[in-house]
Amino acid sequence: MKIFAAELDFRAIAREFKLPETFSPELHQQAAAAKDRYAEERRDARDVDFVTIDPPSSMDLDQAVHIEAAVGGSGGSGGDASGAGGWHVRYAIADVGAVIEPGSELEAESIRRGQTMYLPDDPVRLHPAELSEGTASLLPDQDRPAVVWDMHVNADGEVSEFTLYRAIVRSRAKLNYEGVEADRLAGTLHPSIALLPELGEARQQSDLRRDAINLRLPSVSVEKNTEGEEGEYRLDIEPRQLMNDYNAEISLLTGMCAGQMMVEAGVGLLRTLPNASPKDIAKFDSAAKALGFARGEKSVGQLLAEIDASTPQGMALMRDAQGLLRGAGYVAFGMGGEDVDLSKAVHAGIGGHYAHVTAPLRRLADRFATEICLAIAAKQPVPGWVQERVPGVLESMKRTTQLANQVDRAALRLTEAVVLQPWVGQNFHAAVLHSGENGANIFVSQPPVIAECQGQPEEGTQTVVTLIAADPVQRKVTFAWPAD
């Protein structure tokens, strides 16, 4: 979960985890001088009205989208403007592999860093800003090198055909989630994404996606209290916009196409996640009961798809459901090394084979997975430089993913401790998510916090607890039951 808190200083966390907060002058120079190695081979797709959808302050724009009704369906030529006959989706992804020279120090540094670390005040980026927020970013009104995923989706949400190719693109607009949500409600969506809501809903109901565990975690913002309010800060849940979820479906769709083509070709770099154990599902059901949600005969994925993740209870259940998605990793196959059972190399959060290919400005694996897909599409062998580097990419992603999780938890716990510090000794209403001999895990809705609780309140119940510690130095919040 990302937390945005301009009022708090997270540099101590960056130093504690030894994050590389700066780039050398030489790396800045390399990034500024980076050239497109495939400029002469690209299709010209500047006639396609791509748009980006990102947070307002984002400058590292990985993805741009354009959706139109499928030709030949009721929304095609001579038809109406709906996607009743399916959709033609073009998804342009920043072509980072084209501007980072194999063997360069810029490449070596990206392999060391692995991914962008999203500290709330200032991210620790994978690439220098000259590249990630400049020449490689799909900024509006700029010609940019991209890999275009060209996909046809049937009215039932299933993919009928797809391909990918290198192209030169030009985004028409830099949109943001709040703005496009307002446009959706007003019926004034940009023409390039006017069909995104119905396509997103169709994808959510497609065969593989219907029962998949899809976490829709809202952001938590830290706001300084206005004059007259007690305490210096407060935690607010930022509403999870429907357009955010619909847009996420396009990224998931692309990753599933990538996974499919890799498996069919017998070579690839998949993102994997094992199915949750019965024990973990039982723990989830207990938390759902405590928060007022009844799963009944529904799958976990169906229940999560129905709840409002912008409410405190919905957010808490989404966060608890993270326990069902443990053991994520990457697996390479068809490039030497150990044999891989592809029937087990699936992603439980997706519902099938999946590859990370849509965020190369922020995640190392996407750049190399994309190069593999481009080779498959061109019916060419995977480039030798890609195969040589895959073991290092796998090691980097494993190491930095663990580090990113630690950094995220540290930032969240620091924020919670700062916000709650003035309230030590006060009572709070809480839902008991899990309880055992060593204490309990509870959810407090105001402010929205999941924390440890001393004592053994009954699991699955609502109760009152006392805040007994909120230590920003230790980044620890503790409640006690029964309440004083």
Coordinates of C-alpha atoms in Angstrom, one line a residue:
M1 CA 0.0 0.0 0.0
K2 CA 1.3 3.4 -0.9
I3 CA 1.0 6.2 1.6
F4 CA 1.4 9.8 0.6
A5 CA 2.5 12.1 3.4
A6 CA 4.3 15.3 2.5
E7 CA 4.2 16.3 6.2
L8 CA 6.4 13.4 7.3
D9 CA 10.1 12.7 6.7
F10 CA 10.9 9.2 5.5
R11 CA 14.6 9.7 4.7
A12 CA 15.5 7.8 7.9
I13 CA 13.9 4.8 6.4
A14 CA 15.8 5.2 3.2
R15 CA 19.0 5.4 5.1
E16 CA 18.1 2.4 7.4
F17 CA 17.5 0.2 4.4
K18 CA 20.5 1.5 2.5
L19 CA 18.5 2.7 -0.5
P20 CA 20.5 4.4 -3.2
E21 CA 18.9 7.8 -3.1
T22 CA 20.9 9.4 -5.9
F23 CA 22.6 8.5 -9.2
S24 CA 26.2 9.3 -10.1
P25 CA 26.8 12.2 -12.5
E26 CA 28.0 9.6 -15.1
L27 CA 24.7 7.8 -14.9
H28 CA 22.7 11.1 -15.3
Q29 CA 24.9 11.8 -18.4
Q30 CA 24.2 8.3 -19.8
A31 CA 20.5 8.6 -19.3
A32 CA 20.4 12.1 -20.9
A33 CA 22.3 10.8 -23.9
A34 CA 20.3 7.6 -24.4
K35 CA 19.2 6.9 -27.9
D36 CA 16.6 4.6 -29.5
R37 CA 18.4 1.6 -30.8
Y38 CA 15.5 0.5 -32.9
A39 CA 14.4 3.9 -34.4
E40 CA 14.7 2.7 -38.0
E41 CA 12.6 -0.4 -37.3
R42 CA 9.5 1.1 -35.7
R43 CA 6.0 1.3 -37.1
D44 CA 4.5 4.8 -37.0
A45 CA 1.6 4.7 -34.6
R46 CA 1.3 8.4 -34.0
D47 CA -2.1 8.5 -35.6
V48 CA -3.5 6.5 -32.7
D49 CA -4.9 8.8 -30.0
F50 CA -3.2 7.2 -27.0
V51 CA -3.8 8.7 -23.5
T52 CA -2.2 7.9 -20.1
I53 CA -4.0 7.5 -16.8
D54 CA -1.8 8.0 -13.7
P55 CA -1.8 9.9 -10.4
P56 CA -1.6 13.7 -11.1
S57 CA 2.0 14.1 -10.0
S58 CA 3.4 11.1 -11.8
M59 CA 6.0 11.8 -14.5
D60 CA 7.2 8.2 -15.1
L61 CA 4.4 7.2 -17.5
D62 CA 4.8 3.5 -18.5
Q63 CA 1.5 2.9 -20.2
A64 CA -0.8 4.6 -22.7
V65 CA -4.1 3.2 -24.0
H66 CA -6.5 3.5 -26.8
I67 CA -9.8 1.5 -27.1
E68 CA -12.3 1.3 -29.9
A69 CA -15.2 -0.9 -30.9
A70 CA -14.2 -3.9 -32.9
V71 CA -14.6 -3.6 -36.6
G72 CA -17.3 -5.9 -37.8
G73 CA -19.2 -5.9 -34.5
S74 CA -22.1 -3.7 -33.7
G75 CA -19.6 -1.1 -32.6
G76 CA -17.6 -1.3 -35.8
S77 CA -17.8 0.7 -39.0
G78 CA -21.4 1.6 -39.6
G79 CA -22.4 0.5 -36.1
D80 CA -23.0 2.3 -32.8
A81 CA -20.2 3.5 -30.6
S82 CA -20.5 0.7 -28.0
G83 CA -18.3 -2.4 -27.7
A84 CA -21.2 -4.8 -28.0
G85 CA -19.2 -6.7 -30.7
G86 CA -16.0 -6.6 -28.8
W87 CA -13.1 -4.2 -28.6
H88 CA -9.8 -3.4 -30.3
V89 CA -7.3 -2.4 -27.5
R90 CA -3.9 -0.9 -28.1
Y91 CA -1.7 -0.6 -25.1
A92 CA 1.6 1.3 -25.6
I93 CA 4.3 0.5 -23.1
A94 CA 7.5 2.6 -22.7
D95 CA 10.3 0.8 -24.6
V96 CA 13.0 1.0 -22.0
G97 CA 14.9 -1.9 -23.5
A98 CA 15.5 0.3 -26.6
V99 CA 17.2 3.1 -24.7
I100 CA 19.4 1.2 -22.3
E101 CA 22.4 -0.2 -24.0
P102 CA 23.3 -3.8 -23.0
G103 CA 26.6 -3.8 -21.2
S104 CA 26.3 -0.2 -20.1
E105 CA 26.7 1.1 -16.6
L106 CA 23.1 2.3 -16.8
E107 CA 22.0 -1.3 -17.4
A108 CA 24.2 -2.6 -14.5
E109 CA 22.7 0.0 -12.1
S110 CA 19.2 -0.9 -13.0
I111 CA 19.9 -4.6 -12.3
R112 CA 21.4 -3.6 -8.9
R113 CA 18.3 -1.5 -8.1
G114 CA 15.6 -3.9 -9.4
Q115 CA 12.7 -1.6 -9.0
T116 CA 11.5 1.8 -7.8
M117 CA 11.0 2.0 -4.0
Y118 CA 7.9 4.0 -3.3
L119 CA 8.7 5.9 -0.1
P120 CA 5.9 8.4 0.4
D121 CA 7.9 11.6 0.3
D122 CA 10.3 10.8 -2.5
P123 CA 10.5 7.5 -4.5
V124 CA 13.9 5.9 -4.9
R125 CA 13.8 5.3 -8.6
L126 CA 15.0 2.5 -10.9
H127 CA 16.3 4.9 -13.5
P128 CA 17.6 8.5 -13.6
A129 CA 14.9 11.1 -14.1
E130 CA 16.3 12.1 -17.5
L131 CA 15.1 8.7 -18.7
S132 CA 12.2 7.7 -16.4
E133 CA 10.6 11.1 -16.4
G134 CA 12.0 12.3 -19.7
T135 CA 12.9 10.7 -23.0
A136 CA 11.5 7.2 -22.1
S137 CA 8.3 8.4 -20.4
L138 CA 5.1 8.5 -22.4
L139 CA 4.5 12.2 -21.7
P140 CA 1.8 14.0 -23.7
D141 CA 2.5 15.6 -27.1
Q142 CA 5.9 13.9 -27.4
D143 CA 7.1 11.3 -29.9
R144 CA 8.2 8.3 -27.8
P145 CA 9.5 4.8 -28.5
A146 CA 7.0 2.2 -27.3
V147 CA 6.1 -1.5 -27.5
V148 CA 2.4 -1.7 -28.6
W149 CA 0.3 -4.6 -27.5
D150 CA -2.4 -4.9 -30.1
M151 CA -5.3 -6.9 -28.7
H152 CA -8.8 -7.9 -29.8
V153 CA -11.2 -8.8 -27.0
N154 CA -14.6 -10.4 -27.6
A155 CA -17.8 -9.1 -26.0
D156 CA -17.5 -11.8 -23.3
G157 CA -14.2 -10.4 -22.2
E158 CA -12.1 -13.2 -23.7
V159 CA -9.1 -12.4 -26.0
S160 CA -9.5 -13.6 -29.6
E161 CA -6.1 -12.5 -30.9
F162 CA -3.2 -10.3 -30.1
T163 CA 0.3 -9.3 -31.2
L164 CA 3.0 -6.8 -30.2
Y165 CA 5.4 -4.6 -32.1
R166 CA 7.8 -1.7 -31.7
A167 CA 6.3 1.6 -32.7
I168 CA 6.7 5.4 -32.3
V169 CA 3.7 6.8 -30.4
R170 CA 2.4 10.2 -29.3
S171 CA 0.2 10.5 -26.3
R172 CA -2.6 13.0 -26.6
A173 CA -3.4 13.6 -22.9
K174 CA -2.1 13.0 -19.4
L175 CA -5.2 12.0 -17.5
N176 CA -5.6 11.2 -13.8
Y177 CA -7.8 8.8 -11.9
E178 CA -9.9 11.3 -10.1
G179 CA -10.5 13.3 -13.3
V180 CA -11.5 10.2 -15.4
E181 CA -13.8 9.0 -12.6
A182 CA -15.6 12.4 -12.7
D183 CA -15.7 12.1 -16.5
R184 CA -17.2 8.7 -16.2
L185 CA -20.0 9.8 -13.9
A186 CA -20.7 12.8 -16.1
G187 CA -20.7 10.8 -19.3
T188 CA -17.8 12.8 -20.8
L189 CA -14.9 10.3 -20.9
H190 CA -12.1 11.0 -23.4
P191 CA -12.9 9.2 -26.7
S192 CA -9.9 7.0 -26.3
I193 CA -11.2 5.5 -23.1
A194 CA -14.9 5.9 -23.5
L195 CA -15.3 2.1 -23.8
L196 CA -13.0 1.4 -20.9
P197 CA -15.8 0.9 -18.3
E198 CA -17.7 -1.8 -20.3
L199 CA -14.4 -3.5 -21.4
G200 CA -13.2 -3.5 -17.7
E201 CA -16.5 -5.0 -16.5
A202 CA -16.3 -7.7 -19.2
R203 CA -12.7 -8.6 -18.3
Q204 CA -13.7 -8.9 -14.6
Q205 CA -16.3 -11.5 -15.6
S206 CA -14.1 -13.4 -18.0
D207 CA -13.5 -17.0 -17.3
L208 CA -10.0 -16.8 -15.8
R209 CA -10.6 -13.5 -14.0
R210 CA -14.0 -14.3 -12.3
D211 CA -12.6 -16.2 -9.3
A212 CA -9.1 -14.7 -9.2
I213 CA -8.0 -12.9 -6.0
N214 CA -7.7 -9.3 -7.1
L215 CA -6.7 -6.9 -4.4
R216 CA -8.0 -3.4 -4.9
L217 CA -6.1 -1.6 -2.1
P218 CA -7.0 2.0 -1.7
S219 CA -4.3 4.5 -0.8
V220 CA -4.1 6.0 2.7
S221 CA -3.2 9.7 2.9
V222 CA -1.8 11.5 5.9
E223 CA -3.4 14.9 6.4
K224 CA -2.4 17.7 8.8
N225 CA -5.4 18.5 11.0
T226 CA -7.0 21.9 10.5
E227 CA -7.1 24.4 13.4
G228 CA -9.3 23.2 16.2
E229 CA -8.9 19.5 15.6
E230 CA -7.1 17.4 18.2
G231 CA -3.8 15.8 17.2
E232 CA -1.4 17.0 14.5
Y233 CA -2.2 14.5 11.7
R234 CA -5.0 12.2 10.6
L235 CA -5.2 9.2 8.3
D236 CA -7.7 9.3 5.5
I237 CA -8.7 6.6 3.1
E238 CA -8.6 7.8 -0.5
P239 CA -11.5 6.5 -2.5
R240 CA -10.8 3.6 -4.8
Q241 CA -12.1 4.8 -8.2
L242 CA -13.9 2.4 -10.5
M243 CA -11.8 3.8 -13.4
N244 CA -8.7 2.7 -11.5
D245 CA -10.0 -0.9 -11.4
Y246 CA -11.0 -0.8 -15.0
N247 CA -7.6 0.5 -16.1
A248 CA -5.9 -2.1 -14.0
E249 CA -7.8 -4.8 -16.0
I250 CA -6.0 -3.6 -19.2
S251 CA -2.6 -4.1 -17.6
L252 CA -3.7 -7.5 -16.3
L253 CA -5.0 -8.4 -19.7
T254 CA -1.7 -7.6 -21.3
G255 CA 0.3 -9.6 -18.7
M256 CA -2.0 -12.6 -19.3
C257 CA -1.4 -12.3 -23.1
A258 CA 2.3 -12.2 -22.4
G259 CA 2.1 -15.3 -20.2
Q260 CA 0.1 -17.2 -22.7
M261 CA 2.5 -16.5 -25.6
M262 CA 5.5 -17.5 -23.4
V263 CA 3.9 -20.8 -22.4
E264 CA 2.9 -21.6 -26.0
A265 CA 6.4 -20.8 -27.2
G266 CA 8.2 -22.7 -24.4
V267 CA 10.3 -19.8 -23.4
G268 CA 9.7 -17.0 -21.0
L269 CA 9.8 -15.1 -17.7
L270 CA 6.6 -15.6 -15.7
R271 CA 5.3 -14.0 -12.5
T272 CA 4.0 -16.8 -10.3
L273 CA 1.9 -17.1 -7.1
P274 CA 0.8 -20.3 -5.5
N275 CA -2.8 -20.9 -4.4
A276 CA -3.7 -20.0 -0.8
S277 CA -3.7 -22.9 1.7
P278 CA -7.0 -24.0 3.4
K279 CA -5.5 -22.7 6.6
D280 CA -5.0 -19.2 5.2
I281 CA -8.5 -19.2 3.7
A282 CA -9.9 -20.1 7.0
K283 CA -8.1 -17.2 8.6
F284 CA -9.4 -14.9 5.9
D285 CA -12.9 -16.1 6.5
S286 CA -12.5 -15.3 10.2
A287 CA -11.4 -11.8 9.4
A288 CA -14.2 -11.3 7.0
K289 CA -16.7 -12.3 9.6
A290 CA -15.2 -9.9 12.1
L291 CA -15.6 -7.1 9.5
G292 CA -19.2 -8.0 8.7
F293 CA -18.7 -9.8 5.4
A294 CA -20.3 -13.2 4.8
R295 CA -18.6 -15.3 2.0
G296 CA -21.1 -18.1 2.0
E297 CA -20.8 -20.1 -1.3
K298 CA -18.8 -17.4 -3.0
S299 CA -15.2 -17.8 -3.9
V300 CA -12.8 -15.4 -2.2
G301 CA -12.3 -13.6 -5.4
Q302 CA -16.0 -13.1 -5.9
L303 CA -16.3 -11.7 -2.3
L304 CA -13.4 -9.3 -2.8
A305 CA -14.9 -8.1 -6.1
E306 CA -18.1 -7.1 -4.4
I307 CA -16.9 -5.1 -1.5
D308 CA -16.3 -1.4 -1.4
A309 CA -12.5 -1.2 -0.8
S310 CA -12.8 2.6 -0.1
T311 CA -14.6 1.9 3.2
P312 CA -12.5 1.2 6.4
Q313 CA -13.9 -2.3 6.6
G314 CA -13.4 -3.0 2.9
M315 CA -9.8 -1.7 3.1
A316 CA -9.1 -3.9 6.1
L317 CA -10.4 -7.0 4.3
M318 CA -8.3 -6.2 1.3
R319 CA -5.2 -5.8 3.5
D320 CA -6.0 -9.1 5.3
A321 CA -6.4 -10.8 2.0
Q322 CA -2.7 -10.1 1.3
G323 CA -2.1 -13.1 3.4
L324 CA -3.6 -15.2 0.7
L325 CA -1.0 -14.0 -1.8
R326 CA 2.2 -15.2 -0.2
G327 CA 5.0 -16.8 -2.1
A328 CA 5.0 -14.7 -5.2
G329 CA 8.1 -15.0 -7.4
Y330 CA 9.5 -15.2 -10.9
V331 CA 10.4 -18.3 -12.9
A332 CA 12.4 -18.4 -16.2
F333 CA 12.1 -21.3 -18.6
G334 CA 13.3 -22.3 -22.1
M335 CA 16.7 -20.6 -21.6
G336 CA 18.6 -23.3 -19.9
G337 CA 18.6 -24.0 -16.2
E338 CA 16.2 -26.2 -14.3
D339 CA 13.0 -27.8 -15.8
V340 CA 9.8 -26.0 -14.9
D341 CA 6.4 -27.5 -14.5
L342 CA 4.4 -24.9 -16.4
S343 CA 1.1 -26.3 -15.1
K344 CA 2.1 -25.1 -11.7
A345 CA 3.8 -21.8 -12.8
V346 CA 0.5 -19.9 -12.6
H347 CA -0.5 -16.7 -10.7
A348 CA -3.4 -17.3 -8.2
G349 CA -4.1 -13.5 -8.1
I350 CA -4.7 -13.5 -11.9
G351 CA -6.2 -16.9 -12.5
G352 CA -3.6 -18.2 -15.1
H353 CA -0.2 -17.7 -16.6
Y354 CA 1.0 -14.2 -16.2
A355 CA 4.1 -12.0 -16.9
H356 CA 5.1 -8.5 -15.8
V357 CA 5.5 -6.5 -19.0
T358 CA 3.6 -3.2 -18.4
A359 CA 5.8 -1.2 -16.0
P360 CA 9.4 -1.2 -17.3
L361 CA 10.2 2.3 -16.0
R362 CA 9.5 1.1 -12.5
R363 CA 10.3 -2.7 -12.5
L364 CA 13.3 -4.4 -14.0
A365 CA 11.7 -7.7 -14.9
D366 CA 9.2 -6.0 -17.3
R367 CA 12.0 -4.9 -19.6
F368 CA 13.4 -8.4 -20.1
A369 CA 10.0 -10.1 -20.3
T370 CA 9.0 -7.7 -23.0
E371 CA 12.2 -8.5 -25.0
I372 CA 11.3 -12.2 -24.8
C373 CA 7.7 -11.5 -26.1
L374 CA 9.0 -9.3 -29.0
A375 CA 11.3 -12.2 -30.0
I376 CA 8.4 -14.7 -29.9
A377 CA 6.2 -12.3 -31.9
A378 CA 8.9 -11.9 -34.5
K379 CA 9.6 -15.7 -34.6
Q380 CA 13.2 -15.1 -33.6
P381 CA 15.3 -16.6 -30.9
V382 CA 15.5 -14.7 -27.6
P383 CA 18.5 -12.4 -27.8
G384 CA 21.6 -13.8 -26.2
W385 CA 22.1 -10.7 -24.1
V386 CA 18.7 -11.2 -22.6
Q387 CA 19.3 -14.9 -21.8
E388 CA 22.7 -14.1 -20.2
R389 CA 21.1 -11.6 -17.9
V390 CA 18.0 -13.4 -16.8
P391 CA 19.6 -15.2 -13.8
G392 CA 20.8 -11.8 -12.5
V393 CA 17.3 -10.3 -13.1
L394 CA 15.7 -13.1 -11.1
E395 CA 18.1 -12.6 -8.2
S396 CA 17.5 -8.8 -8.3
M397 CA 13.7 -9.1 -8.4
K398 CA 13.7 -11.5 -5.5
R399 CA 16.0 -9.4 -3.4
T400 CA 14.5 -6.0 -4.1
T401 CA 10.9 -7.3 -3.8
Q402 CA 11.6 -8.4 -0.3
L403 CA 13.3 -5.0 0.4
A404 CA 10.3 -3.1 -1.1
N405 CA 7.9 -5.0 1.2
Q406 CA 10.1 -4.1 4.2
V407 CA 10.2 -0.5 3.2
D408 CA 6.4 -0.3 2.6
R409 CA 5.8 -1.8 6.1
A410 CA 8.2 0.6 7.8
A411 CA 6.6 3.6 6.1
L412 CA 3.1 2.5 7.1
R413 CA 4.1 1.7 10.7
L414 CA 5.9 5.1 11.0
T415 CA 2.8 6.9 9.8
E416 CA 0.4 5.0 12.0
A417 CA 2.6 5.7 15.1
V418 CA 2.9 9.4 14.4
V419 CA -0.9 9.7 13.8
L420 CA -1.8 7.8 16.9
Q421 CA 0.8 9.1 19.3
P422 CA -1.4 11.9 20.7
W423 CA -4.1 9.3 21.5
V424 CA -2.2 6.9 23.8
G425 CA -4.5 5.9 26.7
Q426 CA -7.7 6.4 24.7
N427 CA -10.2 3.6 23.8
F428 CA -11.1 2.6 20.3
H429 CA -13.8 0.3 18.7
A430 CA -12.1 -2.6 17.0
A431 CA -12.8 -5.7 15.0
V432 CA -10.8 -8.8 16.1
L433 CA -9.4 -10.3 12.9
H434 CA -7.3 -13.1 14.4
S435 CA -6.7 -14.1 18.0
G436 CA -4.4 -16.6 19.7
E437 CA -2.2 -17.4 22.7
N438 CA 0.3 -14.6 21.9
G439 CA -2.3 -11.8 21.4
A440 CA -4.6 -10.6 18.6
N441 CA -4.6 -8.8 15.3
I442 CA -7.3 -6.1 15.2
F443 CA -8.7 -3.5 12.9
V444 CA -9.6 0.0 14.2
S445 CA -11.7 1.9 11.7
Q446 CA -11.0 5.4 13.0
P447 CA -8.3 6.0 12.1
P448 CA -8.0 3.0 9.7
V449 CA -5.3 0.8 11.3
I450 CA -4.5 -2.9 11.6
A451 CA -2.4 -3.5 14.7
E452 CA -1.3 -5.9 17.4
C453 CA -3.4 -6.2 20.5
Q454 CA -2.4 -7.7 23.9
G455 CA -4.9 -10.1 25.4
Q456 CA -7.1 -12.7 23.9
P457 CA -10.3 -11.1 22.6
E458 CA -12.6 -13.5 20.8
E459 CA -11.8 -13.9 17.1
G460 CA -14.5 -12.6 14.8
T461 CA -16.0 -10.2 17.3
Q462 CA -16.3 -6.5 17.8
T463 CA -14.9 -5.0 21.0
V464 CA -13.3 -2.0 22.6
V465 CA -9.5 -1.8 23.1
T466 CA -7.1 0.7 24.6
L467 CA -4.2 2.2 22.8
I468 CA -1.2 1.6 25.1
A469 CA 1.8 2.5 22.8
A470 CA 2.4 4.5 19.7
D471 CA 6.2 4.9 19.2
P472 CA 7.4 6.6 16.0
V473 CA 11.0 5.6 16.8
Q474 CA 10.2 1.9 17.1
R475 CA 7.5 2.3 14.5
K476 CA 5.2 0.3 16.7
V477 CA 1.5 0.6 17.7
T478 CA 0.0 -1.6 20.4
F479 CA -3.5 -1.9 21.8
A480 CA -4.7 -3.9 24.8
W481 CA -7.8 -5.9 25.7
P482 CA -9.8 -5.7 27.8
A483 CA -10.0 -1.9 27.6
D484 CA -9.2 0.2 30.6

